[in-house]
PDB file of C-alpha atoms in Angstrom:
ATOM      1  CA  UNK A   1       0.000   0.000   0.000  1.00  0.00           C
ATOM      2  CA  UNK A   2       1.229   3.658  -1.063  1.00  0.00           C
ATOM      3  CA  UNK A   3       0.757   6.320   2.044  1.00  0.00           C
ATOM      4  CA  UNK A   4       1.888   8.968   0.407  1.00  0.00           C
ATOM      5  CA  UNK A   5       4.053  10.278  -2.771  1.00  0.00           C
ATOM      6  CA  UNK A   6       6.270  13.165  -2.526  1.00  0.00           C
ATOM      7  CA  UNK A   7       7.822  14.177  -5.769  1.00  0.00           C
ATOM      8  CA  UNK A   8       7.915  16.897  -8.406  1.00  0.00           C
ATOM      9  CA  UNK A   9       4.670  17.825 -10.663  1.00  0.00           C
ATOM     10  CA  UNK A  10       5.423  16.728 -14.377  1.00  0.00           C
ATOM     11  CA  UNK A  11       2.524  18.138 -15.236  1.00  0.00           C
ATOM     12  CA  UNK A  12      -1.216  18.589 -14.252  1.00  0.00           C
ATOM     13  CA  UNK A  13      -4.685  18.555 -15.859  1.00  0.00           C
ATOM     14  CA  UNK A  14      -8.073  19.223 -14.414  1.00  0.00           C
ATOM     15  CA  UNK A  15      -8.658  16.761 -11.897  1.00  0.00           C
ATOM     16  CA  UNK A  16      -5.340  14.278 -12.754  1.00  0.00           C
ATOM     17  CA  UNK A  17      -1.156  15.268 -11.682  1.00  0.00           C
ATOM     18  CA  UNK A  18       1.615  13.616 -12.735  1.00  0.00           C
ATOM     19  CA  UNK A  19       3.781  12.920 -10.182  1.00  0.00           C
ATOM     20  CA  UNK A  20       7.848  12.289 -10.663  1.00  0.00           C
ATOM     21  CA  UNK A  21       9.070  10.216  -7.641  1.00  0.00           C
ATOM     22  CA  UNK A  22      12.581   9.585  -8.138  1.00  0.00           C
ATOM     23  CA  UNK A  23      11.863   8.792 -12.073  1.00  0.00           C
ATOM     24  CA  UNK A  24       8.800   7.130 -11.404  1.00  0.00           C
ATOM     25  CA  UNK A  25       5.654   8.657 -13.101  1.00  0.00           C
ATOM     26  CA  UNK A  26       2.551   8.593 -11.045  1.00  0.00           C
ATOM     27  CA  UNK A  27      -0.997   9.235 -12.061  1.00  0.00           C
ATOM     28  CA  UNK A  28      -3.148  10.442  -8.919  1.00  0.00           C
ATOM     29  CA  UNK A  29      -6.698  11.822  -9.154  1.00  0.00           C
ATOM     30  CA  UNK A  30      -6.991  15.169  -7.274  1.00  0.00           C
ATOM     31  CA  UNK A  31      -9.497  17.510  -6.039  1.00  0.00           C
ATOM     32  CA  UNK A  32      -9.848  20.062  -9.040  1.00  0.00           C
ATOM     33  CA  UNK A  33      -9.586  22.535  -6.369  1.00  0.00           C
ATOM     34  CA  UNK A  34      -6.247  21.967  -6.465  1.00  0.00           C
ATOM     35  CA  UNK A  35      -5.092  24.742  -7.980  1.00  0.00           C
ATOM     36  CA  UNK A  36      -1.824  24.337  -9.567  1.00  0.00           C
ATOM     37  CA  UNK A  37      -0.503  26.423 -12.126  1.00  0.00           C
ATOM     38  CA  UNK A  38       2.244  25.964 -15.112  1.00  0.00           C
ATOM     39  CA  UNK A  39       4.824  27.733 -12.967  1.00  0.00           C
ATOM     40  CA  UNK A  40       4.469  24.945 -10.395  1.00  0.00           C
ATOM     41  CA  UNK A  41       5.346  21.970 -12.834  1.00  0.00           C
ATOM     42  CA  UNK A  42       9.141  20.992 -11.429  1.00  0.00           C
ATOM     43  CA  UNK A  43       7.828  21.820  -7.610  1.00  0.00           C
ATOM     44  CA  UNK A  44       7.515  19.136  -4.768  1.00  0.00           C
ATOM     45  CA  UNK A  45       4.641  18.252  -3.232  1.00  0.00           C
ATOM     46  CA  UNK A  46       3.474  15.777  -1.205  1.00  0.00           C
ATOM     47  CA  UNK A  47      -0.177  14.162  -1.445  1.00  0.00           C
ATOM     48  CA  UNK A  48      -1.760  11.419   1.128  1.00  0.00           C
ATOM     49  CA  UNK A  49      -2.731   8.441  -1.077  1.00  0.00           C
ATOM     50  CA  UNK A  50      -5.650   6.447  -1.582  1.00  0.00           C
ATOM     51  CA  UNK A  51      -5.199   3.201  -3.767  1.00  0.00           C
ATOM     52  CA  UNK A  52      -8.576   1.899  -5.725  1.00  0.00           C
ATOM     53  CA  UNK A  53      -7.104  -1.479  -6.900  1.00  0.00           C
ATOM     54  CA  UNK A  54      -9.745  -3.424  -9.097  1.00  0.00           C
ATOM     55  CA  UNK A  55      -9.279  -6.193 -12.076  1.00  0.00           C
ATOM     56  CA  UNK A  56      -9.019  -3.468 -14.939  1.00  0.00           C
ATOM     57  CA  UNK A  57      -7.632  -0.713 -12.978  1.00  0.00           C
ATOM     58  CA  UNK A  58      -4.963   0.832 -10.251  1.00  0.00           C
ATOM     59  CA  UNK A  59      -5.981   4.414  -9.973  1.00  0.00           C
ATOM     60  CA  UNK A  60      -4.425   6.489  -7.123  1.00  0.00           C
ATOM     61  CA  UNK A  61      -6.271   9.387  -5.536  1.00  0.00           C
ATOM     62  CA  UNK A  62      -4.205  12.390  -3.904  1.00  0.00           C
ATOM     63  CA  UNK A  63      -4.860  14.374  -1.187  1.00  0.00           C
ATOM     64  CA  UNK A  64      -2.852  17.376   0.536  1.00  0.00           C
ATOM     65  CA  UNK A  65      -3.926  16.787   3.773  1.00  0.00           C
ATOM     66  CA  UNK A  66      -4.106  13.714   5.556  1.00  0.00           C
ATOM     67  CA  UNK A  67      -7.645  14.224   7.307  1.00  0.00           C
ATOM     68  CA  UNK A  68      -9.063  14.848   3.742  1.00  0.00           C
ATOM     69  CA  UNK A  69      -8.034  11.474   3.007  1.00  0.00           C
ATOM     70  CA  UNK A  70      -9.568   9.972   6.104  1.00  0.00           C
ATOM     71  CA  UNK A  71     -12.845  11.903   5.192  1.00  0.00           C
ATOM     72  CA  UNK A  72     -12.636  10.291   1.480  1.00  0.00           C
ATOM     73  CA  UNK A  73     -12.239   6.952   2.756  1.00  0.00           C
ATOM     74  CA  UNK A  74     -14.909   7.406   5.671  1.00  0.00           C
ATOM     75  CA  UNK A  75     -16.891   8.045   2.530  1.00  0.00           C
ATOM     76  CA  UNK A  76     -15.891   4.934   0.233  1.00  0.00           C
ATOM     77  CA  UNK A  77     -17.850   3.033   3.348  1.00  0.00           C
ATOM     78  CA  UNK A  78     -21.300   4.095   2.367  1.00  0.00           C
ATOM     79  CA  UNK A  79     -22.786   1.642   0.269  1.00  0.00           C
ATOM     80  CA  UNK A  80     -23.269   2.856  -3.286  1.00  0.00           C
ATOM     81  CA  UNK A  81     -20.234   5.379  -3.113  1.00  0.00           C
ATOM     82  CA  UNK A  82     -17.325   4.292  -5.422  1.00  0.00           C
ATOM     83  CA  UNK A  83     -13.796   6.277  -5.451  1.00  0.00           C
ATOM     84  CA  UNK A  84     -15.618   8.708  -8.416  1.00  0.00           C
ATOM     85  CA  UNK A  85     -18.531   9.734  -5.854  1.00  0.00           C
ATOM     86  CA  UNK A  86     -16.330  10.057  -3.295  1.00  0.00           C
ATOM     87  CA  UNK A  87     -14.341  12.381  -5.148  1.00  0.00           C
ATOM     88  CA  UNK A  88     -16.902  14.504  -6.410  1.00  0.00           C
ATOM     89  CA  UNK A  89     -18.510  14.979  -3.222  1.00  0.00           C
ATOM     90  CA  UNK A  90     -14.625  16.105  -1.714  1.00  0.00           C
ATOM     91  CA  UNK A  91     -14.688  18.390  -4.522  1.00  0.00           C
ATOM     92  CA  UNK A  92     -17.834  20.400  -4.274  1.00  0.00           C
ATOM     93  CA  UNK A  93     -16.523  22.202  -1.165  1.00  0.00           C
ATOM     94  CA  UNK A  94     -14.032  22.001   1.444  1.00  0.00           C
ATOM     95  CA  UNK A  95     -13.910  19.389   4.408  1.00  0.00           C
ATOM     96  CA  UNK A  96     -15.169  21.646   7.104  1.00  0.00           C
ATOM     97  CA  UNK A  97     -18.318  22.107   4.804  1.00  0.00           C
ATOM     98  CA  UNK A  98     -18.612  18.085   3.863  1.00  0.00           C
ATOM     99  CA  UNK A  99     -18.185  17.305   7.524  1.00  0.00           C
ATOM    100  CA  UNK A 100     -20.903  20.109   8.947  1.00  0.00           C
ATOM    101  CA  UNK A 101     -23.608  18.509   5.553  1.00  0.00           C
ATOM    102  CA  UNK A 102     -22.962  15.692   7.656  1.00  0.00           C
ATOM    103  CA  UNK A 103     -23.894  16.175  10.864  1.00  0.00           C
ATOM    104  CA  UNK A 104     -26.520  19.030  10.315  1.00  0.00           C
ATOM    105  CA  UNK A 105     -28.202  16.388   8.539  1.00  0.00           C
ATOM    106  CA  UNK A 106     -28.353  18.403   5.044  1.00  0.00           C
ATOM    107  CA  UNK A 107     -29.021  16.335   2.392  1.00  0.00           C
ATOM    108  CA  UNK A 108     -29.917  19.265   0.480  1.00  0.00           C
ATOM    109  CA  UNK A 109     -25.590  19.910   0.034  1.00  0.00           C
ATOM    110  CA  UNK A 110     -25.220  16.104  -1.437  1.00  0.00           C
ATOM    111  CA  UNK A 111     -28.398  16.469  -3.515  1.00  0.00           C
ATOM    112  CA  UNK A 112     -26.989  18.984  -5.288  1.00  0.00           C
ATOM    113  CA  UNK A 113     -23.585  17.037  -6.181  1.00  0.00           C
ATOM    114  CA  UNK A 114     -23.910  15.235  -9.658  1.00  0.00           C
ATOM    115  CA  UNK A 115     -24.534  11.925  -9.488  1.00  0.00           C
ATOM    116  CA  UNK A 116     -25.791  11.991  -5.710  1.00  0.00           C
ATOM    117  CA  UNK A 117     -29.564  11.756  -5.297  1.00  0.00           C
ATOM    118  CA  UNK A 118     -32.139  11.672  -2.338  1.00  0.00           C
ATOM    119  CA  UNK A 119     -31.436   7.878  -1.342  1.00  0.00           C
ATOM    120  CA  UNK A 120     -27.434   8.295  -1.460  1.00  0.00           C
ATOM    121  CA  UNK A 121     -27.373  11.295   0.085  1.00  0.00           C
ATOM    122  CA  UNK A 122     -29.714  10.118   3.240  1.00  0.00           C
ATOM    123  CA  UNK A 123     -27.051   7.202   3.182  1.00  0.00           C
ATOM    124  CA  UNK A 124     -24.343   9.196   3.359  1.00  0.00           C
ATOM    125  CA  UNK A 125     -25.592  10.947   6.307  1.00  0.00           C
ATOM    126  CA  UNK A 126     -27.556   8.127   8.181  1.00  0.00           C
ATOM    127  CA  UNK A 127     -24.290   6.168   7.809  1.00  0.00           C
ATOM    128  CA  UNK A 128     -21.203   8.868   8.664  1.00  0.00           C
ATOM    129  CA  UNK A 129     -22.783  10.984  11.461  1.00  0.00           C
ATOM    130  CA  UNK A 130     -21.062   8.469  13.943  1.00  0.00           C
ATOM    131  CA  UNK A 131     -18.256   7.710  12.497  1.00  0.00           C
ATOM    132  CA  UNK A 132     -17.662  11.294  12.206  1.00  0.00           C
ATOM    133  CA  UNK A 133     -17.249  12.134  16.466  1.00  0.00           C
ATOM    134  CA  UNK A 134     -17.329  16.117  17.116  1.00  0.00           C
ATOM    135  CA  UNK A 135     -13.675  16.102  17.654  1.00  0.00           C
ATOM    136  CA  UNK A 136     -13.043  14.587  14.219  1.00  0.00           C
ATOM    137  CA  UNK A 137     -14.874  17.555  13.093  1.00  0.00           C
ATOM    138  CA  UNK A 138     -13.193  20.206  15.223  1.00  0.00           C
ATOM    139  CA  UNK A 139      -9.997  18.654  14.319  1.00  0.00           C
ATOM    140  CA  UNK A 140     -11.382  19.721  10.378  1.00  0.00           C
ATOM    141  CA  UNK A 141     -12.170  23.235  11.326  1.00  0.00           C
ATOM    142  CA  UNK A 142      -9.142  23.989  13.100  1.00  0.00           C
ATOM    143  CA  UNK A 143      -6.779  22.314  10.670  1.00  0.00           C
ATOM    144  CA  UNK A 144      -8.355  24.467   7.885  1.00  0.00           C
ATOM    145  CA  UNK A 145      -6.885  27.091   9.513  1.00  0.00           C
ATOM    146  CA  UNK A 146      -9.079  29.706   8.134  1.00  0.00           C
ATOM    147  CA  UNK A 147     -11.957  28.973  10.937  1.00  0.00           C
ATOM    148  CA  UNK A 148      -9.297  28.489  13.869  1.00  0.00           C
ATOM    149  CA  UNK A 149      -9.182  32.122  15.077  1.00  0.00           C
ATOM    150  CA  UNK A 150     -12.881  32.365  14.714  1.00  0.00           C
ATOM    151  CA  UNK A 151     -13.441  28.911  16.324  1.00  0.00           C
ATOM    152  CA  UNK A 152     -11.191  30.042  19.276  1.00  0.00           C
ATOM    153  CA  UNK A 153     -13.162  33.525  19.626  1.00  0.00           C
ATOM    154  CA  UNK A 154     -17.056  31.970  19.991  1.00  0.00           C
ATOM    155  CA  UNK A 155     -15.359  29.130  22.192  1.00  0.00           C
ATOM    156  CA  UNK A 156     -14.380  32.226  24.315  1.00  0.00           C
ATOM    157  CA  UNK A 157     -17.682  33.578  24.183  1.00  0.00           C
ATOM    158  CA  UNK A 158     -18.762  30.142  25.425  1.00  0.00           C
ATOM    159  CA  UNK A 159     -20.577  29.018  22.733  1.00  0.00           C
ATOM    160  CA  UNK A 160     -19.971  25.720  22.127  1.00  0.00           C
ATOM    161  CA  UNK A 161     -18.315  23.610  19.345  1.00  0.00           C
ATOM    162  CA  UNK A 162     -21.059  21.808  18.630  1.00  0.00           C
ATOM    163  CA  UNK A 163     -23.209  25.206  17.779  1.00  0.00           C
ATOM    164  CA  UNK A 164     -20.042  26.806  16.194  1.00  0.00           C
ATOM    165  CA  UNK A 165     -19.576  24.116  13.978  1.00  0.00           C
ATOM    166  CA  UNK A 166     -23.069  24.137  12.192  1.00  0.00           C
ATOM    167  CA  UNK A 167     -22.774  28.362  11.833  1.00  0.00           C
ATOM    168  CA  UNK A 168     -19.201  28.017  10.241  1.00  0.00           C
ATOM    169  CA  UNK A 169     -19.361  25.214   7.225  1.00  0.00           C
ATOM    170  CA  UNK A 170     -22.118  27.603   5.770  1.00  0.00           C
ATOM    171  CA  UNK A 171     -20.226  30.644   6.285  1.00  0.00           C
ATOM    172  CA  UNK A 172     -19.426  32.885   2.530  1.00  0.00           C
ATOM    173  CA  UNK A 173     -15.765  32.587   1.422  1.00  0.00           C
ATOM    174  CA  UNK A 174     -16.132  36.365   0.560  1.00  0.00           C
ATOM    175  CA  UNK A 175     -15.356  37.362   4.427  1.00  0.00           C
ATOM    176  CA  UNK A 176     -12.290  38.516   4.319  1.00  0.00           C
ATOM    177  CA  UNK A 177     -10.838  38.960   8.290  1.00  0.00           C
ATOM    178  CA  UNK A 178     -11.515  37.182  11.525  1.00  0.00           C
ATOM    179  CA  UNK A 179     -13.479  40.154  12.460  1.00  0.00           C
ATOM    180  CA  UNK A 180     -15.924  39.821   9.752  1.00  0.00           C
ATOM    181  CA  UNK A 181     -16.240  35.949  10.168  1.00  0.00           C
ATOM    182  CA  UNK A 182     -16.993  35.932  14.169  1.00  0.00           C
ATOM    183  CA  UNK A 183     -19.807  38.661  13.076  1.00  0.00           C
ATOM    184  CA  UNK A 184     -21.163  37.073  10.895  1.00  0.00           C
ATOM    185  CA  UNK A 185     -21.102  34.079  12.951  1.00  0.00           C
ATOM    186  CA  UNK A 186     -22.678  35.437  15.749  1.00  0.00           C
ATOM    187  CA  UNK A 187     -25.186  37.399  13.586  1.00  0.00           C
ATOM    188  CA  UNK A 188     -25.897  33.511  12.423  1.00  0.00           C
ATOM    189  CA  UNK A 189     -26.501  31.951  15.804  1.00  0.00           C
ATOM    190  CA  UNK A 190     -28.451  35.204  17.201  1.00  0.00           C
ATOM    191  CA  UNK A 191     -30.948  33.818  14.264  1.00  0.00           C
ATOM    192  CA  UNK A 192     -30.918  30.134  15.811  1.00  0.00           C
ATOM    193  CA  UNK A 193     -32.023  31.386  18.816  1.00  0.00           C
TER     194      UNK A 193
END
């Protein structure tokens, strides 16, 4: 089993890099999110690895962090979600936001993936929301960096996680300081009140 490749980009596509590992070309599937541009082919990266062995196929799938991998293969566990799924579902949004669809119970945010409909989607949540524990999820929000100031401010405030978590995976990327995203937030959970 592959954990992880670190090596330079030989070049990159929507969705697919090609990975140099000491003269070894890799395919892996990434999120398209993944931005990387032509001045980045020659650079090292390193991506967490997921291997989908089957009779006609070896396809890796890349990550950049290793708790989106564990959230991609916490997925592959639903019944009727293959490596493709799982992928597009990483791809519509960032962890944080997969996680909170999750355990707000939205199937509204995997409805409105290709390919996901009503009876996957109700899987997907009916199946993950305990294998994904509120610390797993914290552990999301503060890794994605962004939402740890803002996280640490409501916590202060003494909100708790639990509330914080639901007001933050919906929260606009357009916010651009901490200062905007704790008002927001608590403009947010005045309205849950």
């Amino acid at each position: 089993m592959i954990g992880f490749l670190k090596g330079k980009i030989d070049t990159c596509r929507f969705g697919i890099i090609h990975l140099d590992v000491n003269g070894v070309g890799y395919k892996v599937n990434v999120q398209p999110q993944i931005k990387i541009e032509e001045p980045a082919v020659g650079k090292n990266i390193k991506l967490y690895i997921h291997e989908n062995i089957r009779e006609d196929a070896h396809d890796l799938y890349g990550f950049l962090e290793y708790f989106e991998l564990e959230l991609f293969q916490k997925l592959l566990t639903v019944n009727g979600i293959g490596p493709k799924a799982a992928m597009a579902i990483m791809s519509s949004s960032d962890s944080n936001k997969v996680v909170g669809a999750i355990e707000s119970d939205d199937l509204s945010f995997f409805v409105s993936i290709p390919g996901i409909g009503k009876k996957v989607a109700t899987k997907i949540v009916l199946e993950l929301k305990s294998k994904i524990s509120l610390s797993q999820s914290a552990d999301i929000l503060s890794k994605s960096g962004e939402a740890n100031n803002v996280v640490e401010a409501l916590v202060s405030l003494g909100y708790q996680k639990v509330e914080i978590q639901k007001v933050i995976h919906k929260m606009p990327k357009d916010l651009r300081d901490d200062q905007e995203k704790i008002r927001w937030a608590l403009k947010e959970m005045g309205k849950r009140q």
